Tab-separated table of N, CA, C and O in Angstrom:
chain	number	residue	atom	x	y	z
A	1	UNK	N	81.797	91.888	90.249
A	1	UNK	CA	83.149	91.404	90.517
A	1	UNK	C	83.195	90.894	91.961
A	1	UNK	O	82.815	91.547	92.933
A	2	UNK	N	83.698	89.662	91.994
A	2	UNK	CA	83.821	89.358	93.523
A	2	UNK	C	84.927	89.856	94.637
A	2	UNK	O	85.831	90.554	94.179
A	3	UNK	N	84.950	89.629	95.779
A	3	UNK	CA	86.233	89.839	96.118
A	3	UNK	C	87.224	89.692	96.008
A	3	UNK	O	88.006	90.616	96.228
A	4	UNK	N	87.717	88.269	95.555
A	4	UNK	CA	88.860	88.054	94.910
A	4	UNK	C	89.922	88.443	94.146
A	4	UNK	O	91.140	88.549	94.288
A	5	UNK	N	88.591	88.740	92.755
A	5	UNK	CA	88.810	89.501	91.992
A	5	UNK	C	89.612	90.859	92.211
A	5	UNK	O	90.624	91.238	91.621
A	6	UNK	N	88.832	91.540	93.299
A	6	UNK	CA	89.021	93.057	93.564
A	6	UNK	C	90.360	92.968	94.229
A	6	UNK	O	90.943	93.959	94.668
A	7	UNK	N	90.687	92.117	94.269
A	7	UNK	CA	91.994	92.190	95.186
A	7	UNK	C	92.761	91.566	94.492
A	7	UNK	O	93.857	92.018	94.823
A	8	UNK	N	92.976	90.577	93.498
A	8	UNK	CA	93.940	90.466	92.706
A	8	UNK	C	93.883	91.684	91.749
A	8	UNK	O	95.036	91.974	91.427
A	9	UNK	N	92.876	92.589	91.115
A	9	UNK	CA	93.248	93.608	90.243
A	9	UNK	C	93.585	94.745	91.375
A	9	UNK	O	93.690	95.843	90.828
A	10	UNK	N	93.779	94.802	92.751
A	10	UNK	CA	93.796	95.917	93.493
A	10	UNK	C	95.387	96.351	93.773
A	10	UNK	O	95.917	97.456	93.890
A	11	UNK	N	96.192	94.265	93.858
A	11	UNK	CA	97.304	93.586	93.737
A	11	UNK	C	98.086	94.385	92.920
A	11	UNK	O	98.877	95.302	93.142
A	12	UNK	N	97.478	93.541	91.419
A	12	UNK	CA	98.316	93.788	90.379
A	12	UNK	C	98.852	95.346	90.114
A	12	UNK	O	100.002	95.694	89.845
A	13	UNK	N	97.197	96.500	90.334
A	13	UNK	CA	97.667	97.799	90.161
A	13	UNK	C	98.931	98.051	90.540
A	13	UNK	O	99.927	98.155	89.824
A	14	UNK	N	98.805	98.171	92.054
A	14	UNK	CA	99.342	98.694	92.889
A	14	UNK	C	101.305	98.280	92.683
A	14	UNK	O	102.348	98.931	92.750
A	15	UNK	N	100.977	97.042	92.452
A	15	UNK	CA	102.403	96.249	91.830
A	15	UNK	C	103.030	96.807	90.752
A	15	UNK	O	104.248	96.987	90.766
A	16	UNK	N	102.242	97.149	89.678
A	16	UNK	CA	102.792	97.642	88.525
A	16	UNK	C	102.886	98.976	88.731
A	16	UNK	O	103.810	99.507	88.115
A	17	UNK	N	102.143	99.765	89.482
A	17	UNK	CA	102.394	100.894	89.992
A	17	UNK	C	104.109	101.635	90.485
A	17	UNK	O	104.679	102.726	90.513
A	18	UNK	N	104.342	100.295	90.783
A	18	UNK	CA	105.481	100.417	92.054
A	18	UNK	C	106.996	100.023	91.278
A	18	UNK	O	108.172	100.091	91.633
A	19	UNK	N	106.102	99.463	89.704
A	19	UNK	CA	107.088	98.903	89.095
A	19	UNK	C	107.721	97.550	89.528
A	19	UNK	O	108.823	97.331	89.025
A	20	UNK	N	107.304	96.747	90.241
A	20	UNK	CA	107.847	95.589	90.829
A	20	UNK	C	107.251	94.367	89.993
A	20	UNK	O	106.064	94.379	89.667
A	21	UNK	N	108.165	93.228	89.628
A	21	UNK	CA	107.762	92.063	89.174
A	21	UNK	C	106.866	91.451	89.982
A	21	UNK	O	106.748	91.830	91.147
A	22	UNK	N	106.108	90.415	89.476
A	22	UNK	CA	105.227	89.776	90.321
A	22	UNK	C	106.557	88.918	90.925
A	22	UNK	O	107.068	89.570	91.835
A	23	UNK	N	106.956	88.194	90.784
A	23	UNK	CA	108.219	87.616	91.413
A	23	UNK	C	108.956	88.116	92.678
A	23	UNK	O	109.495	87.419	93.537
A	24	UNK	N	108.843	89.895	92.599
A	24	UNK	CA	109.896	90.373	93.250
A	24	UNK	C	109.047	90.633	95.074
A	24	UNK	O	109.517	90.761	96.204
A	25	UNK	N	107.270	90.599	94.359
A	25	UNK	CA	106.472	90.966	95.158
A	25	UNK	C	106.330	90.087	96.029
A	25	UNK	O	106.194	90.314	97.231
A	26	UNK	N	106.356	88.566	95.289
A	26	UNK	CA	106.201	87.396	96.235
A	26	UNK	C	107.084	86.997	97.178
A	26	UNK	O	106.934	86.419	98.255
A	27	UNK	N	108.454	87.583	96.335
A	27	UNK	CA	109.251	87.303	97.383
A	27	UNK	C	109.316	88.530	98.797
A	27	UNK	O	109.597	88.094	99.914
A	28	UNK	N	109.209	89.100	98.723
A	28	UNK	CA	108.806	90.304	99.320
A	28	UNK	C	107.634	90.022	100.275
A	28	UNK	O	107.799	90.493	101.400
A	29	UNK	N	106.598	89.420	100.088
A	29	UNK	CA	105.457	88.885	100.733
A	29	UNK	C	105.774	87.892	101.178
A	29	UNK	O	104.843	87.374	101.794
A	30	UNK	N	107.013	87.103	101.187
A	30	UNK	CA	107.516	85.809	101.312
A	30	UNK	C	106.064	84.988	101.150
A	30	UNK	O	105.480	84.469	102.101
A	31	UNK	N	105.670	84.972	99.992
A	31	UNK	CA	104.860	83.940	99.507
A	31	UNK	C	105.356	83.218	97.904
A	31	UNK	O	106.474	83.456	97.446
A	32	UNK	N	104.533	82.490	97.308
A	32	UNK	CA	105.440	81.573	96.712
A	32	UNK	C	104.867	82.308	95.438
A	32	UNK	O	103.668	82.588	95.439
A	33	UNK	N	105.887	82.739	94.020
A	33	UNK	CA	105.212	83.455	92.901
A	33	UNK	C	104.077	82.774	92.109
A	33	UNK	O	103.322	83.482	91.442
A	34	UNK	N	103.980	81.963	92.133
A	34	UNK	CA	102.599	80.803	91.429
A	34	UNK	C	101.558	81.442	92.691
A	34	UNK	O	100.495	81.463	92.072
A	35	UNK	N	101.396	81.705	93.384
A	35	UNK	CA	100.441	81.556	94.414
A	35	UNK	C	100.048	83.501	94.017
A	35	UNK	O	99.029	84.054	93.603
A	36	UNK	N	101.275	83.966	94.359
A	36	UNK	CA	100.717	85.089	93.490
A	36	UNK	C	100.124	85.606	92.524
A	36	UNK	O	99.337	86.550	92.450
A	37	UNK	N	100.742	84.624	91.461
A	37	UNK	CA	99.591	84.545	90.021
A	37	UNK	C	98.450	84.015	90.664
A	37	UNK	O	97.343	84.466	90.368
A	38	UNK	N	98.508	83.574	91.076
A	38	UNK	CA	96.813	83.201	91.805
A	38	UNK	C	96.066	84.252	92.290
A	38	UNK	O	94.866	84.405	92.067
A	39	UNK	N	96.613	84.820	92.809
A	39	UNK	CA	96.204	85.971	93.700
A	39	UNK	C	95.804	87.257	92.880
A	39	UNK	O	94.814	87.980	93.002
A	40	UNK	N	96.840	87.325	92.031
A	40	UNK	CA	96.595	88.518	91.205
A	40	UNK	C	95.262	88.439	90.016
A	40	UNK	O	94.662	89.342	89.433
A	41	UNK	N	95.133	87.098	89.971
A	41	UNK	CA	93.932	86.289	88.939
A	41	UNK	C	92.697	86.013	89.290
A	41	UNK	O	91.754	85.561	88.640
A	42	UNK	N	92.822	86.392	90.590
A	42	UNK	CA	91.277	85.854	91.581
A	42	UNK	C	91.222	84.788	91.691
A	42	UNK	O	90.080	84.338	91.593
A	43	UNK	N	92.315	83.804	91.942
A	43	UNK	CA	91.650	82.369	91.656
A	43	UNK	C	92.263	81.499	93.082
A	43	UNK	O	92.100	80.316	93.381
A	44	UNK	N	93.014	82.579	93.799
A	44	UNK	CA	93.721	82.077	95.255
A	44	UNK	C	92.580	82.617	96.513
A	44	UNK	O	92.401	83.830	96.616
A	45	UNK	N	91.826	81.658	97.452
A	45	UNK	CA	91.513	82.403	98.731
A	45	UNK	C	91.954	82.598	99.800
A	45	UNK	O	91.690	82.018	100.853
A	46	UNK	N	92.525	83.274	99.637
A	46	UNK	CA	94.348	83.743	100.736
A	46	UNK	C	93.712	84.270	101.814
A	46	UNK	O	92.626	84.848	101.879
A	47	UNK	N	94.673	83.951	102.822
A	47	UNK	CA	94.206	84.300	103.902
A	47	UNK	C	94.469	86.050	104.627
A	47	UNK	O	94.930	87.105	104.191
A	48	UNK	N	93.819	85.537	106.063
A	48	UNK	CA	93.977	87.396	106.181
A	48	UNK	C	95.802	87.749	106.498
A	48	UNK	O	96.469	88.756	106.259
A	49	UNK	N	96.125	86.580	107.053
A	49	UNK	CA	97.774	86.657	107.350
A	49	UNK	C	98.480	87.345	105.713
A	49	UNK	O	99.192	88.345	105.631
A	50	UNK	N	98.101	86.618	104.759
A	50	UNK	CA	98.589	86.459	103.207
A	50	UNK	C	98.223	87.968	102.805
A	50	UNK	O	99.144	88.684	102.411
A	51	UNK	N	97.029	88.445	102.878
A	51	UNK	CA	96.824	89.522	102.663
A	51	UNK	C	97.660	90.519	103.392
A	51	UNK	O	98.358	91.279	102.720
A	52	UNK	N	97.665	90.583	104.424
A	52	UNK	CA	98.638	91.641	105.739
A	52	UNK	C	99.956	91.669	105.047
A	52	UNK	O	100.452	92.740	104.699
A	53	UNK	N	100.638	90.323	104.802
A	53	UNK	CA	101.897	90.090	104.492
A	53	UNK	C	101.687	90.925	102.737
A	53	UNK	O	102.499	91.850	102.754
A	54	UNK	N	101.240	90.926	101.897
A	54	UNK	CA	101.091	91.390	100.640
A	54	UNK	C	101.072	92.996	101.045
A	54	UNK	O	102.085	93.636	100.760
A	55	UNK	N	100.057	93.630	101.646
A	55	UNK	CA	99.845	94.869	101.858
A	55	UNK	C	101.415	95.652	102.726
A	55	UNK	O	101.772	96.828	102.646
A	56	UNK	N	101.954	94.746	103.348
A	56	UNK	CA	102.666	95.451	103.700
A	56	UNK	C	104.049	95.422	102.760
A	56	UNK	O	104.739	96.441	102.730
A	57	UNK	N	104.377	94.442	102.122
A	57	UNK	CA	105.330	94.767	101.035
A	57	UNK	C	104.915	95.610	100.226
A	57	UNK	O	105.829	96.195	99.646
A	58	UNK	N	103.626	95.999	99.869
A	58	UNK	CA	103.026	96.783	98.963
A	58	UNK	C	103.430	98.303	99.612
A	58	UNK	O	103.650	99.240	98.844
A	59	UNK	N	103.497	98.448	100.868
A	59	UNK	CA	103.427	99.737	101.803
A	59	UNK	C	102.048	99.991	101.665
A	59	UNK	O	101.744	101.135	101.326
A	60	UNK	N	101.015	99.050	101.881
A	60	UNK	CA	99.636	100.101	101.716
A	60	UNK	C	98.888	99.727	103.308
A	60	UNK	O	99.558	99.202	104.198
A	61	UNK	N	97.747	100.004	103.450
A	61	UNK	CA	96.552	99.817	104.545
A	61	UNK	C	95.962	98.343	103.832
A	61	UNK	O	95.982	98.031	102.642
A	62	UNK	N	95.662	97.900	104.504
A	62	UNK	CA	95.300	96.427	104.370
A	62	UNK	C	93.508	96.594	103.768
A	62	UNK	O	92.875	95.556	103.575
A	63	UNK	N	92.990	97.658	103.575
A	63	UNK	CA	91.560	98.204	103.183
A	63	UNK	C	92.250	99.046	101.971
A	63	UNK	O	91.458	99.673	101.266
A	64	UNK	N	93.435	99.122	101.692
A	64	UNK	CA	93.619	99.489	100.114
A	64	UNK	C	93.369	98.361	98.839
A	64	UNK	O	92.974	98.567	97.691
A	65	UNK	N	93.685	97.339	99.384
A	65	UNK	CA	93.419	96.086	98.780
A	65	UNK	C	92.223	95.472	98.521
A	65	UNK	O	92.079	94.895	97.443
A	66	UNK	N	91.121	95.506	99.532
A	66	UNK	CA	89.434	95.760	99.203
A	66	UNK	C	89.164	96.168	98.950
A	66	UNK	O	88.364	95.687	98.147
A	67	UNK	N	89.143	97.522	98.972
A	67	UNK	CA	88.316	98.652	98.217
A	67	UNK	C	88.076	98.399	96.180
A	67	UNK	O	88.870	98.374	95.240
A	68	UNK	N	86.460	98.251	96.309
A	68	UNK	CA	86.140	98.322	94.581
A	68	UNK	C	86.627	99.305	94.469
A	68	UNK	O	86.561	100.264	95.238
A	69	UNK	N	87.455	99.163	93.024
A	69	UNK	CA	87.815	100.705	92.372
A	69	UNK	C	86.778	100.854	91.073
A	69	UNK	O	86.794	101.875	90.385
């Protein structure tokens, strides 16, 4: 699995975890929800800003989001 990957399924967990729409997340990340489906799909290479901004609507450590599970 690449990185991408690991971080759009690290995304999505953590999202559905929290109970939050992908919608509600993007807006929350103030990023755009298509870009999120990207993200959550492995198919966006977001930056480290994009990531920071995701992790912290998420409430997590910005190495919760890398980590292979």
């Amino acid at each position: 699995m690449d990185i991408l990957a690991i971080v759009g399924a690290n995304v999505r967990a953590l999202r559905e975890a929290r109970g939050l729409p992908q919608d509600e997340l993007a807006h929350m990340a103030s990023i755009h929800p298509s870009y999120m489906s990207d993200v959550e799909n492995g198919k966006r290479n977001l930056s480290m800003k994009v990531l920071e901004r995701i992790a912290a609507a998420l409430r997590v450590p910005e190495t919760d989001l890398l980590i292979r599970r």
